[in-house]
PDB file of C-alpha atoms in Angstrom:
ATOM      1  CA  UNK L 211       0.000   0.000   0.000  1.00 68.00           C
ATOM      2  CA  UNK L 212       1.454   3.132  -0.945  1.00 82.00           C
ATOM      3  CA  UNK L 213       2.207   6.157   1.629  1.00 94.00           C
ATOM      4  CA  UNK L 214       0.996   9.395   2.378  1.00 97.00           C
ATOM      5  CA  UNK L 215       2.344  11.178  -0.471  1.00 97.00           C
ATOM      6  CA  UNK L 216       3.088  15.545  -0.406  1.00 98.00           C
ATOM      7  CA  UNK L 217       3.924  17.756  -3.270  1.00 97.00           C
ATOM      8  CA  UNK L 218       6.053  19.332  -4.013  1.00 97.00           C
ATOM      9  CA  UNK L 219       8.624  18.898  -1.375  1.00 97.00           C
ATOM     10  CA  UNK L 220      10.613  21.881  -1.205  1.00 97.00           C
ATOM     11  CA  UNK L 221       9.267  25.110  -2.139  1.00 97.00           C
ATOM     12  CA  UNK L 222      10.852  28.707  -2.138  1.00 98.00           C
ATOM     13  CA  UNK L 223       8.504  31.212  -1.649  1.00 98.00           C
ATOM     14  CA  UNK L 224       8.859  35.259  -1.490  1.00 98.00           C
ATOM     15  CA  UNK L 225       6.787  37.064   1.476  1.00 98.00           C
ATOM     16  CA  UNK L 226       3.265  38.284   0.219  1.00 98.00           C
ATOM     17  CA  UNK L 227       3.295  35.144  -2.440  1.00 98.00           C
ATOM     18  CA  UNK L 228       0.795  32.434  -1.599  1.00 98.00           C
ATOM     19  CA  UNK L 229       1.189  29.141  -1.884  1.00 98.00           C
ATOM     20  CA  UNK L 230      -0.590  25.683  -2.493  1.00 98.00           C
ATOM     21  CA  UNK L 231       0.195  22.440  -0.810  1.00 98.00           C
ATOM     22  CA  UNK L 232      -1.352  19.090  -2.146  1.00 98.00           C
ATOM     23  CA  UNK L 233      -1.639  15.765  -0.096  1.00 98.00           C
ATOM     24  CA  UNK L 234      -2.481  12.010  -0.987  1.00 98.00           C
ATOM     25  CA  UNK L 235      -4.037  10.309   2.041  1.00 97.00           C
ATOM     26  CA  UNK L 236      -3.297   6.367   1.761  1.00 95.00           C
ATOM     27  CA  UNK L 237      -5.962   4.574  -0.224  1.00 94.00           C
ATOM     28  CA  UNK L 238      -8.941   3.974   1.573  1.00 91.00           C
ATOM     29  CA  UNK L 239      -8.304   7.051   4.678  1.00 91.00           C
ATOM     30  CA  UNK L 240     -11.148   9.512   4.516  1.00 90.00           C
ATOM     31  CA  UNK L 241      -9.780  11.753   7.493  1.00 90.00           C
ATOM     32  CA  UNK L 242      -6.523  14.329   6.726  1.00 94.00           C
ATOM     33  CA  UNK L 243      -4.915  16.804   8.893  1.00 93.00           C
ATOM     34  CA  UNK L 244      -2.267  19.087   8.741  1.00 96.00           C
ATOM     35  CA  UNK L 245       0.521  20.061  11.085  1.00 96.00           C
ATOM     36  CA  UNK L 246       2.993  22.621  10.517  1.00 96.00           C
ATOM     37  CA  UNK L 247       6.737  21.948  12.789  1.00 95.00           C
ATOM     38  CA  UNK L 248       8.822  24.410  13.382  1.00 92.00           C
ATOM     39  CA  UNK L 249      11.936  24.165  15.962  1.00 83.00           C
ATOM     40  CA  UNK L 250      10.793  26.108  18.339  1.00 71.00           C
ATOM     41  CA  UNK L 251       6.883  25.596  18.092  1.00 74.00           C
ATOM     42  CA  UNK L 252       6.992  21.354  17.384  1.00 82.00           C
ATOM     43  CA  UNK L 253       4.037  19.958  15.722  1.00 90.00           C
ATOM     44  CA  UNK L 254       0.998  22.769  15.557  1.00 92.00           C
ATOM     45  CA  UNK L 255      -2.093  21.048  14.024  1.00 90.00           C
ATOM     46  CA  UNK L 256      -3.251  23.188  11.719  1.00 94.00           C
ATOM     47  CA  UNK L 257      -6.944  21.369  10.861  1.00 91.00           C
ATOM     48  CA  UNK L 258      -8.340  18.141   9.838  1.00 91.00           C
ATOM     49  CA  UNK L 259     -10.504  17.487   6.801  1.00 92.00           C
ATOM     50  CA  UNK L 260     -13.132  14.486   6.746  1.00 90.00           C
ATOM     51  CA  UNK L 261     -15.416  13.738   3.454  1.00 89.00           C
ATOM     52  CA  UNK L 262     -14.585  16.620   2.010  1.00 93.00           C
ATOM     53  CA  UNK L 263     -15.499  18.762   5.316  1.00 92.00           C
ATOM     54  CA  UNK L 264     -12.998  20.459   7.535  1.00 92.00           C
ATOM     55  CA  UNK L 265     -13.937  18.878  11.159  1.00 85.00           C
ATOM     56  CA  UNK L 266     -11.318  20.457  13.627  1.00 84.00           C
ATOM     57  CA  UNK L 267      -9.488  23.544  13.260  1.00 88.00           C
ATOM     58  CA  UNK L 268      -6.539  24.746  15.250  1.00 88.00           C
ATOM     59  CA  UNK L 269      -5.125  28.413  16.190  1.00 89.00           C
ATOM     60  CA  UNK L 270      -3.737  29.610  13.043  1.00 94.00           C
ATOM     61  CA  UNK L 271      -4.903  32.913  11.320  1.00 96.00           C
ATOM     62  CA  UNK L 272      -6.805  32.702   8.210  1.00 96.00           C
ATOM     63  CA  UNK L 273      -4.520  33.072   5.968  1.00 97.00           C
ATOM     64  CA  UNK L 274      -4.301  29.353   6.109  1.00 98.00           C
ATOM     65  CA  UNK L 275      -6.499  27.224   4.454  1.00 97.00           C
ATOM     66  CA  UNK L 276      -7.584  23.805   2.842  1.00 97.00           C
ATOM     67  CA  UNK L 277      -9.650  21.698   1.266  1.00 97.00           C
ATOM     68  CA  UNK L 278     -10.533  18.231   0.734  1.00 97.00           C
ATOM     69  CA  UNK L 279     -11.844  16.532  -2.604  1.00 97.00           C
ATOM     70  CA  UNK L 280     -13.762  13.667  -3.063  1.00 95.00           C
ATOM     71  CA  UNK L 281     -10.934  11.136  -3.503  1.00 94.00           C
ATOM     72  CA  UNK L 282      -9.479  12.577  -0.353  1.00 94.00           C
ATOM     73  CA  UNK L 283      -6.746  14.267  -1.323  1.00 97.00           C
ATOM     74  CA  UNK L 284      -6.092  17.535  -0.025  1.00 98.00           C
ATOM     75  CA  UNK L 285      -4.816  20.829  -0.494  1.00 98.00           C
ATOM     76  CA  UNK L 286      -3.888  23.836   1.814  1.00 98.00           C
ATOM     77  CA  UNK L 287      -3.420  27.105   1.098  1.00 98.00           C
ATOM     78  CA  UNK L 288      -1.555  29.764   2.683  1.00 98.00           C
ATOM     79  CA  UNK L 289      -2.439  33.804   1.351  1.00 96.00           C
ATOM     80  CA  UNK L 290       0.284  36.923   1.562  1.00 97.00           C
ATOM     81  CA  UNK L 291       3.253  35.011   3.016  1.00 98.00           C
ATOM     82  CA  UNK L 292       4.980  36.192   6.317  1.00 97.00           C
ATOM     83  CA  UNK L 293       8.562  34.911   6.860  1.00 97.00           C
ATOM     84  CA  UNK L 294       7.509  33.240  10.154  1.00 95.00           C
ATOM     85  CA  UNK L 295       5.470  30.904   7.256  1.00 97.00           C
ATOM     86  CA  UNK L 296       9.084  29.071   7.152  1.00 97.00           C
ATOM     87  CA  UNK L 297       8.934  25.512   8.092  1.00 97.00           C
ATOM     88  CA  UNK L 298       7.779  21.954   7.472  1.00 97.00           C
ATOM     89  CA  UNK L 299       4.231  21.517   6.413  1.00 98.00           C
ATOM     90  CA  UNK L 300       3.042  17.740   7.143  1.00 97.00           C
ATOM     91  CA  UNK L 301       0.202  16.370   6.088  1.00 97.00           C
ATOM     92  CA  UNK L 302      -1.341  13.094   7.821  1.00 95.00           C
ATOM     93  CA  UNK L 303      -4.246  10.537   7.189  1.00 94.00           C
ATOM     94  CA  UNK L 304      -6.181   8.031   9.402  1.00 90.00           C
ATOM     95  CA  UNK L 305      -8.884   5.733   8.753  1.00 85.00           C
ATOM     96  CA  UNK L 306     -11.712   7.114  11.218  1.00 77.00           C
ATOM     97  CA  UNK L 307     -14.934   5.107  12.434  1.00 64.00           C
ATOM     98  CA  UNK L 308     -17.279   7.319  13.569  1.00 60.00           C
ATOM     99  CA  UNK L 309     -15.719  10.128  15.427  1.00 57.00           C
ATOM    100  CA  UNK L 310     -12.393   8.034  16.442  1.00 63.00           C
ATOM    101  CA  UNK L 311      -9.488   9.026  14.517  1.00 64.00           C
ATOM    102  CA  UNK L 312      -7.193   6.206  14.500  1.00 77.00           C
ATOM    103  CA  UNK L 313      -3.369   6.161  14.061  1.00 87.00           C
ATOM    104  CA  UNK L 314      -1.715   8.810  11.618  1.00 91.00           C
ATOM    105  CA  UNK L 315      -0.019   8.443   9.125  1.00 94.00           C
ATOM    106  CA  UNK L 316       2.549  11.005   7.868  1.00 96.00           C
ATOM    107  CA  UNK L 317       3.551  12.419   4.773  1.00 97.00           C
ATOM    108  CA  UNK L 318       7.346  13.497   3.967  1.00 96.00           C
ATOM    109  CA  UNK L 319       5.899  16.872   4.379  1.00 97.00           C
ATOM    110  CA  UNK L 320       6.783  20.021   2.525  1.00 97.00           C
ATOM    111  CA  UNK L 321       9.838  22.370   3.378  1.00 97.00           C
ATOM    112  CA  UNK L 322       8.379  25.912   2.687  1.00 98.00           C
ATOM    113  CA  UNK L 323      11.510  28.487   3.109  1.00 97.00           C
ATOM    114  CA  UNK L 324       9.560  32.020   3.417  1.00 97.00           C
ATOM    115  CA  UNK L 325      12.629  34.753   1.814  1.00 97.00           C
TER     116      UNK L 325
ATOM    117  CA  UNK Z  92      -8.138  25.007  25.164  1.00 71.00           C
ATOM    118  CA  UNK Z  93      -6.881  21.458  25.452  1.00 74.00           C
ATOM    119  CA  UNK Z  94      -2.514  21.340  25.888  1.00 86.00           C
ATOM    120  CA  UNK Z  95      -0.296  18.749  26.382  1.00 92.00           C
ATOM    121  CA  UNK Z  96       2.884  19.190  27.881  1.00 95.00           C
ATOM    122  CA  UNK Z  97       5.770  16.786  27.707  1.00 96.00           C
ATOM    123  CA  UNK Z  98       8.998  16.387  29.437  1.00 97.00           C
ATOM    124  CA  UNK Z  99      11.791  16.729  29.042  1.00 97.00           C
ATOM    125  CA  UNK Z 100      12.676  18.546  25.762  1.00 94.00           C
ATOM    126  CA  UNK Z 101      16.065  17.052  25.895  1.00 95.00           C
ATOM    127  CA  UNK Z 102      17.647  14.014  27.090  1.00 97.00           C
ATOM    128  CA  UNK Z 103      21.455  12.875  26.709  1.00 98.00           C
ATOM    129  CA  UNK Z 104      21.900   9.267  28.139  1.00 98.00           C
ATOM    130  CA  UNK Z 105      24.692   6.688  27.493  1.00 98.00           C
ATOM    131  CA  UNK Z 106      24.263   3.825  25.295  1.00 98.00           C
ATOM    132  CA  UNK Z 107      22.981   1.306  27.592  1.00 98.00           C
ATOM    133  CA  UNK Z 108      21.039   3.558  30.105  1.00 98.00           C
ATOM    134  CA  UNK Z 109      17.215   4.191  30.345  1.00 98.00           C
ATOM    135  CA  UNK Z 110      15.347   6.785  29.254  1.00 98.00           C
ATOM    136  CA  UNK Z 111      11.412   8.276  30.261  1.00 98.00           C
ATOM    137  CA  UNK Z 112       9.533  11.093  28.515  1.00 98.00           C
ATOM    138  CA  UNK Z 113       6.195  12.189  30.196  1.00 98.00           C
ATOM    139  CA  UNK Z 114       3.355  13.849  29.390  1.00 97.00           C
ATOM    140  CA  UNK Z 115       0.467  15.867  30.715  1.00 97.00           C
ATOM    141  CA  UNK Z 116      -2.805  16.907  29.512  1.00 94.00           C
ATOM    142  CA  UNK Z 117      -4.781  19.819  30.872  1.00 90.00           C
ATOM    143  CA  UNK Z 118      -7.900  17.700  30.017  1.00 89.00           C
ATOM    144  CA  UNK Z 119      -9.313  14.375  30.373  1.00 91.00           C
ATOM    145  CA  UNK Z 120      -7.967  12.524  26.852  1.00 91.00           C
ATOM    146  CA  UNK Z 121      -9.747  10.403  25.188  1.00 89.00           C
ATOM    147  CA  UNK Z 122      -6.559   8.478  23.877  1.00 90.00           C
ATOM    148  CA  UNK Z 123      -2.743   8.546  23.133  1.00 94.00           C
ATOM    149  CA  UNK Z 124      -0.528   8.095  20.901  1.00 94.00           C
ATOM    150  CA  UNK Z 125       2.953   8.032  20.499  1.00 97.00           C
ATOM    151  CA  UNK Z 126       5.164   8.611  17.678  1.00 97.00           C
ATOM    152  CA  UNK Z 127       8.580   8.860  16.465  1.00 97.00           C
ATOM    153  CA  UNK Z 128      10.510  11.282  14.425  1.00 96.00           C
ATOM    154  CA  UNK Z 129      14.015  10.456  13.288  1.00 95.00           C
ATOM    155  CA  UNK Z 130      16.328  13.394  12.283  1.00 92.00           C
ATOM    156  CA  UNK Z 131      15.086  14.394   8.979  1.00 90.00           C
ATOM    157  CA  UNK Z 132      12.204  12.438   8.918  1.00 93.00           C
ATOM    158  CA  UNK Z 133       8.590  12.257   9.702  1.00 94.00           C
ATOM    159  CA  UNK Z 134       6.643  11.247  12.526  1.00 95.00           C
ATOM    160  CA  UNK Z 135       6.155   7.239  12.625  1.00 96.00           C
ATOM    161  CA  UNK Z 136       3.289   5.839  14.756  1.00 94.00           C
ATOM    162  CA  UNK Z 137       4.765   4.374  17.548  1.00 97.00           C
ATOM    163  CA  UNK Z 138       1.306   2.834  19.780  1.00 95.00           C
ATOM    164  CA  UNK Z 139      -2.075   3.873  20.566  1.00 93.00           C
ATOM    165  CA  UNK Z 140      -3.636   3.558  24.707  1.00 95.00           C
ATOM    166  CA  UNK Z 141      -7.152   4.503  25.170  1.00 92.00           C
ATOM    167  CA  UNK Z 142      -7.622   2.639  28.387  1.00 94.00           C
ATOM    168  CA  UNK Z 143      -7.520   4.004  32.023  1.00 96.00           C
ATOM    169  CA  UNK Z 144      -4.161   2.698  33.320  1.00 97.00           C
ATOM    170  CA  UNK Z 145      -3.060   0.852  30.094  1.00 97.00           C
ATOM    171  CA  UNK Z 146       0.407  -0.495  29.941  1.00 98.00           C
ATOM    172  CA  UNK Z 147       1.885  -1.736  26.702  1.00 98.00           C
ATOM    173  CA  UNK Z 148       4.971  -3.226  25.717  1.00 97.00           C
ATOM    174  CA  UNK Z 149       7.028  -3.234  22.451  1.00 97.00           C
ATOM    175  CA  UNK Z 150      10.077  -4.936  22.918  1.00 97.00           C
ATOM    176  CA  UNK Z 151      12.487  -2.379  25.185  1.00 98.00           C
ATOM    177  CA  UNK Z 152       9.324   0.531  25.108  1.00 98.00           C
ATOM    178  CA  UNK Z 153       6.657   0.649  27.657  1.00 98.00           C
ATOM    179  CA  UNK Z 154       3.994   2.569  27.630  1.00 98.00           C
ATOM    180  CA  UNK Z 155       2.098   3.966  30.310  1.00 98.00           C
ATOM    181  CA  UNK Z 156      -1.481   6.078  30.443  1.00 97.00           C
ATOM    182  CA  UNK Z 157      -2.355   7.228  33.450  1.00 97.00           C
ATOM    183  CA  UNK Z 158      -5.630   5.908  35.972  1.00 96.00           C
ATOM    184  CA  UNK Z 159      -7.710   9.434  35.535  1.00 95.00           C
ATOM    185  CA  UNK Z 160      -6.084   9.669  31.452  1.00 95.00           C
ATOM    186  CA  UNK Z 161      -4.654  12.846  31.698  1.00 95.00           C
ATOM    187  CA  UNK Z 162      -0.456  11.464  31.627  1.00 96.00           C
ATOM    188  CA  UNK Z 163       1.056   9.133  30.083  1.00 98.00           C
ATOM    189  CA  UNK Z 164       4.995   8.228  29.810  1.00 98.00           C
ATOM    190  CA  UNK Z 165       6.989   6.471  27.315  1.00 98.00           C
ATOM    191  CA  UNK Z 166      10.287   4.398  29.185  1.00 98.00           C
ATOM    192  CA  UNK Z 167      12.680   2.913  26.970  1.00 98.00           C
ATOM    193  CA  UNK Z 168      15.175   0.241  28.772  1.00 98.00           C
ATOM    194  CA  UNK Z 169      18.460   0.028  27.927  1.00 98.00           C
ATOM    195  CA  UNK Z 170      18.290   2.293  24.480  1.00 98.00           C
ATOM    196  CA  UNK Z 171      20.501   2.078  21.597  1.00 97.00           C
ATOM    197  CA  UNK Z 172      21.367   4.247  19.028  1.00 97.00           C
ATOM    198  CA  UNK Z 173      19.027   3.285  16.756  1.00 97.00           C
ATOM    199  CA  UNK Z 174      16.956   4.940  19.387  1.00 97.00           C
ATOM    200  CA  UNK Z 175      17.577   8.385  18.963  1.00 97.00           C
ATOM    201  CA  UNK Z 176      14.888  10.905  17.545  1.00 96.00           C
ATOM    202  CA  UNK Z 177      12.181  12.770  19.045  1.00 96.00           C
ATOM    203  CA  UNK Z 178       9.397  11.142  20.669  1.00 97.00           C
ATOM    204  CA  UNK Z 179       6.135  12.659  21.045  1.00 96.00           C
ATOM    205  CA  UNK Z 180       3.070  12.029  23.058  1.00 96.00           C
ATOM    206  CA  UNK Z 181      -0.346  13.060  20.879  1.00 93.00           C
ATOM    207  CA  UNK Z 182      -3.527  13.770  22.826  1.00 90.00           C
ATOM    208  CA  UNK Z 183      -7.158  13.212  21.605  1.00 85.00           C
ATOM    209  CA  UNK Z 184      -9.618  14.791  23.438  1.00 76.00           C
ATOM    210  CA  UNK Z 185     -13.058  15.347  23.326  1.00 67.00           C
ATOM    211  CA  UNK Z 186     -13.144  19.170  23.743  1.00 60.00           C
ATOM    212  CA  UNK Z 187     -13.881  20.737  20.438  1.00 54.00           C
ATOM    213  CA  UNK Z 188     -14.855  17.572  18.617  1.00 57.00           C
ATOM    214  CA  UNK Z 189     -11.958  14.892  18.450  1.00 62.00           C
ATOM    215  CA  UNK Z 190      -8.910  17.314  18.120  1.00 73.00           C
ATOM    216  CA  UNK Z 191      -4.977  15.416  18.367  1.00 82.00           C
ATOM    217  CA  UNK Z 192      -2.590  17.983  20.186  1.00 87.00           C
ATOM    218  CA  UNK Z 193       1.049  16.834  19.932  1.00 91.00           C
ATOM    219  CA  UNK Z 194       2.702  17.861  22.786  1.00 94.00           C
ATOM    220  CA  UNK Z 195       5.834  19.253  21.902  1.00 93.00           C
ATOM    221  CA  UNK Z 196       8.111  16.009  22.058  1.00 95.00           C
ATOM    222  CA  UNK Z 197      11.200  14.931  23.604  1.00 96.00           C
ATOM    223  CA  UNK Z 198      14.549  14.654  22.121  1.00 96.00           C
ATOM    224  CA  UNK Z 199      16.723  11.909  22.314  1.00 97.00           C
ATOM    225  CA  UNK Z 200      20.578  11.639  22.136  1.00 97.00           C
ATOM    226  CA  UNK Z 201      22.245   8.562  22.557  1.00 97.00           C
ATOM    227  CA  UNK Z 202      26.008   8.520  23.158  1.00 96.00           C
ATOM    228  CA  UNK Z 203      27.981   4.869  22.154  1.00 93.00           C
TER     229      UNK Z 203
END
Protein backbone atom coordinates (compact mmCIF):
# COMPACT_ATOMS: atom_id res chain seq x y z
CA UNK A 1 0.00 0.00 0.00
CA UNK A 2 1.45 3.13 -0.95
CA UNK A 3 2.21 6.16 1.63
CA UNK A 4 1.00 9.40 2.38
CA UNK A 5 2.34 11.18 -0.47
CA UNK A 6 3.09 15.55 -0.41
CA UNK A 7 3.92 17.76 -3.27
CA UNK A 8 6.05 19.33 -4.01
CA UNK A 9 8.62 18.90 -1.38
CA UNK A 10 10.61 21.88 -1.21
CA UNK A 11 9.27 25.11 -2.14
CA UNK A 12 10.85 28.71 -2.14
CA UNK A 13 8.50 31.21 -1.65
CA UNK A 14 8.86 35.26 -1.49
CA UNK A 15 6.79 37.06 1.48
CA UNK A 16 3.26 38.28 0.22
CA UNK A 17 3.29 35.14 -2.44
CA UNK A 18 0.80 32.43 -1.60
CA UNK A 19 1.19 29.14 -1.88
CA UNK A 20 -0.59 25.68 -2.49
CA UNK A 21 0.20 22.44 -0.81
CA UNK A 22 -1.35 19.09 -2.15
CA UNK A 23 -1.64 15.76 -0.10
CA UNK A 24 -2.48 12.01 -0.99
CA UNK A 25 -4.04 10.31 2.04
CA UNK A 26 -3.30 6.37 1.76
CA UNK A 27 -5.96 4.57 -0.22
CA UNK A 28 -8.94 3.97 1.57
CA UNK A 29 -8.30 7.05 4.68
CA UNK A 30 -11.15 9.51 4.52
CA UNK A 31 -9.78 11.75 7.49
CA UNK A 32 -6.52 14.33 6.73
CA UNK A 33 -4.91 16.80 8.89
CA UNK A 34 -2.27 19.09 8.74
CA UNK A 35 0.52 20.06 11.09
CA UNK A 36 2.99 22.62 10.52
CA UNK A 37 6.74 21.95 12.79
CA UNK A 38 8.82 24.41 13.38
CA UNK A 39 11.94 24.17 15.96
CA UNK A 40 10.79 26.11 18.34
CA UNK A 41 6.88 25.60 18.09
CA UNK A 42 6.99 21.35 17.38
CA UNK A 43 4.04 19.96 15.72
CA UNK A 44 1.00 22.77 15.56
CA UNK A 45 -2.09 21.05 14.02
CA UNK A 46 -3.25 23.19 11.72
CA UNK A 47 -6.94 21.37 10.86
CA UNK A 48 -8.34 18.14 9.84
CA UNK A 49 -10.50 17.49 6.80
CA UNK A 50 -13.13 14.49 6.75
CA UNK A 51 -15.42 13.74 3.45
CA UNK A 52 -14.58 16.62 2.01
CA UNK A 53 -15.50 18.76 5.32
CA UNK A 54 -13.00 20.46 7.53
CA UNK A 55 -13.94 18.88 11.16
CA UNK A 56 -11.32 20.46 13.63
CA UNK A 57 -9.49 23.54 13.26
CA UNK A 58 -6.54 24.75 15.25
CA UNK A 59 -5.13 28.41 16.19
CA UNK A 60 -3.74 29.61 13.04
CA UNK A 61 -4.90 32.91 11.32
CA UNK A 62 -6.81 32.70 8.21
CA UNK A 63 -4.52 33.07 5.97
CA UNK A 64 -4.30 29.35 6.11
CA UNK A 65 -6.50 27.22 4.45
CA UNK A 66 -7.58 23.81 2.84
CA UNK A 67 -9.65 21.70 1.27
CA UNK A 68 -10.53 18.23 0.73
CA UNK A 69 -11.84 16.53 -2.60
CA UNK A 70 -13.76 13.67 -3.06
CA UNK A 71 -10.93 11.14 -3.50
CA UNK A 72 -9.48 12.58 -0.35
CA UNK A 73 -6.75 14.27 -1.32
CA UNK A 74 -6.09 17.54 -0.02
CA UNK A 75 -4.82 20.83 -0.49
CA UNK A 76 -3.89 23.84 1.81
CA UNK A 77 -3.42 27.11 1.10
CA UNK A 78 -1.56 29.76 2.68
CA UNK A 79 -2.44 33.80 1.35
CA UNK A 80 0.28 36.92 1.56
CA UNK A 81 3.25 35.01 3.02
CA UNK A 82 4.98 36.19 6.32
CA UNK A 83 8.56 34.91 6.86
CA UNK A 84 7.51 33.24 10.15
CA UNK A 85 5.47 30.90 7.26
CA UNK A 86 9.08 29.07 7.15
CA UNK A 87 8.93 25.51 8.09
CA UNK A 88 7.78 21.95 7.47
CA UNK A 89 4.23 21.52 6.41
CA UNK A 90 3.04 17.74 7.14
CA UNK A 91 0.20 16.37 6.09
CA UNK A 92 -1.34 13.09 7.82
CA UNK A 93 -4.25 10.54 7.19
CA UNK A 94 -6.18 8.03 9.40
CA UNK A 95 -8.88 5.73 8.75
CA UNK A 96 -11.71 7.11 11.22
CA UNK A 97 -14.93 5.11 12.43
CA UNK A 98 -17.28 7.32 13.57
CA UNK A 99 -15.72 10.13 15.43
CA UNK A 100 -12.39 8.03 16.44
CA UNK A 101 -9.49 9.03 14.52
CA UNK A 102 -7.19 6.21 14.50
CA UNK A 103 -3.37 6.16 14.06
CA UNK A 104 -1.72 8.81 11.62
CA UNK A 105 -0.02 8.44 9.13
CA UNK A 106 2.55 11.00 7.87
CA UNK A 107 3.55 12.42 4.77
CA UNK A 108 7.35 13.50 3.97
CA UNK A 109 5.90 16.87 4.38
CA UNK A 110 6.78 20.02 2.52
CA UNK A 111 9.84 22.37 3.38
CA UNK A 112 8.38 25.91 2.69
CA UNK A 113 11.51 28.49 3.11
CA UNK A 114 9.56 32.02 3.42
CA UNK A 115 12.63 34.75 1.81
CA UNK B 1 -8.14 25.01 25.16
CA UNK B 2 -6.88 21.46 25.45
CA UNK B 3 -2.51 21.34 25.89
CA UNK B 4 -0.30 18.75 26.38
CA UNK B 5 2.88 19.19 27.88
CA UNK B 6 5.77 16.79 27.71
CA UNK B 7 9.00 16.39 29.44
CA UNK B 8 11.79 16.73 29.04
CA UNK B 9 12.68 18.55 25.76
CA UNK B 10 16.06 17.05 25.89
CA UNK B 11 17.65 14.01 27.09
CA UNK B 12 21.46 12.87 26.71
CA UNK B 13 21.90 9.27 28.14
CA UNK B 14 24.69 6.69 27.49
CA UNK B 15 24.26 3.82 25.29
CA UNK B 16 22.98 1.31 27.59
CA UNK B 17 21.04 3.56 30.10
CA UNK B 18 17.22 4.19 30.35
CA UNK B 19 15.35 6.79 29.25
CA UNK B 20 11.41 8.28 30.26
CA UNK B 21 9.53 11.09 28.51
CA UNK B 22 6.20 12.19 30.20
CA UNK B 23 3.36 13.85 29.39
CA UNK B 24 0.47 15.87 30.71
CA UNK B 25 -2.81 16.91 29.51
CA UNK B 26 -4.78 19.82 30.87
CA UNK B 27 -7.90 17.70 30.02
CA UNK B 28 -9.31 14.37 30.37
CA UNK B 29 -7.97 12.52 26.85
CA UNK B 30 -9.75 10.40 25.19
CA UNK B 31 -6.56 8.48 23.88
CA UNK B 32 -2.74 8.55 23.13
CA UNK B 33 -0.53 8.09 20.90
CA UNK B 34 2.95 8.03 20.50
CA UNK B 35 5.16 8.61 17.68
CA UNK B 36 8.58 8.86 16.46
CA UNK B 37 10.51 11.28 14.42
CA UNK B 38 14.02 10.46 13.29
CA UNK B 39 16.33 13.39 12.28
CA UNK B 40 15.09 14.39 8.98
CA UNK B 41 12.20 12.44 8.92
CA UNK B 42 8.59 12.26 9.70
CA UNK B 43 6.64 11.25 12.53
CA UNK B 44 6.16 7.24 12.62
CA UNK B 45 3.29 5.84 14.76
CA UNK B 46 4.77 4.37 17.55
CA UNK B 47 1.31 2.83 19.78
CA UNK B 48 -2.08 3.87 20.57
CA UNK B 49 -3.64 3.56 24.71
CA UNK B 50 -7.15 4.50 25.17
CA UNK B 51 -7.62 2.64 28.39
CA UNK B 52 -7.52 4.00 32.02
CA UNK B 53 -4.16 2.70 33.32
CA UNK B 54 -3.06 0.85 30.09
CA UNK B 55 0.41 -0.49 29.94
CA UNK B 56 1.88 -1.74 26.70
CA UNK B 57 4.97 -3.23 25.72
CA UNK B 58 7.03 -3.23 22.45
CA UNK B 59 10.08 -4.94 22.92
CA UNK B 60 12.49 -2.38 25.18
CA UNK B 61 9.32 0.53 25.11
CA UNK B 62 6.66 0.65 27.66
CA UNK B 63 3.99 2.57 27.63
CA UNK B 64 2.10 3.97 30.31
CA UNK B 65 -1.48 6.08 30.44
CA UNK B 66 -2.35 7.23 33.45
CA UNK B 67 -5.63 5.91 35.97
CA UNK B 68 -7.71 9.43 35.54
CA UNK B 69 -6.08 9.67 31.45
CA UNK B 70 -4.65 12.85 31.70
CA UNK B 71 -0.46 11.46 31.63
CA UNK B 72 1.06 9.13 30.08
CA UNK B 73 5.00 8.23 29.81
CA UNK B 74 6.99 6.47 27.32
CA UNK B 75 10.29 4.40 29.18
CA UNK B 76 12.68 2.91 26.97
CA UNK B 77 15.18 0.24 28.77
CA UNK B 78 18.46 0.03 27.93
CA UNK B 79 18.29 2.29 24.48
CA UNK B 80 20.50 2.08 21.60
CA UNK B 81 21.37 4.25 19.03
CA UNK B 82 19.03 3.28 16.76
CA UNK B 83 16.96 4.94 19.39
CA UNK B 84 17.58 8.39 18.96
CA UNK B 85 14.89 10.90 17.54
CA UNK B 86 12.18 12.77 19.04
CA UNK B 87 9.40 11.14 20.67
CA UNK B 88 6.13 12.66 21.05
CA UNK B 89 3.07 12.03 23.06
CA UNK B 90 -0.35 13.06 20.88
CA UNK B 91 -3.53 13.77 22.83
CA UNK B 92 -7.16 13.21 21.61
CA UNK B 93 -9.62 14.79 23.44
CA UNK B 94 -13.06 15.35 23.33
CA UNK B 95 -13.14 19.17 23.74
CA UNK B 96 -13.88 20.74 20.44
CA UNK B 97 -14.85 17.57 18.62
CA UNK B 98 -11.96 14.89 18.45
CA UNK B 99 -8.91 17.31 18.12
CA UNK B 100 -4.98 15.42 18.37
CA UNK B 101 -2.59 17.98 20.19
CA UNK B 102 1.05 16.83 19.93
CA UNK B 103 2.70 17.86 22.79
CA UNK B 104 5.83 19.25 21.90
CA UNK B 105 8.11 16.01 22.06
CA UNK B 106 11.20 14.93 23.60
CA UNK B 107 14.55 14.65 22.12
CA UNK B 108 16.72 11.91 22.31
CA UNK B 109 20.58 11.64 22.14
CA UNK B 110 22.24 8.56 22.56
CA UNK B 111 26.01 8.52 23.16
CA UNK B 112 27.98 4.87 22.15
Amino acid sequence: KAGVTQTPRYLIKTRGQQVTLSCSPISGHRSVSWYQQTPGQGLQFLFEYFSETQRNKGNFPGRFSGRQFSNSRSEMNVSTLELGDSALYLCASSWTRDSLSYEQYFGPGTRLTVT
Amino acid sequence: GQQVMQIPQYQHVQEGEDFTTYCNSSTTLSNIQWYKQRPGGHPVFLIQLVKSGEVKKQKRLTFQFGEAKKNSSLHITATQTTDVGTYFCAGIGHTGGFKTIFGAGTRLFVKA
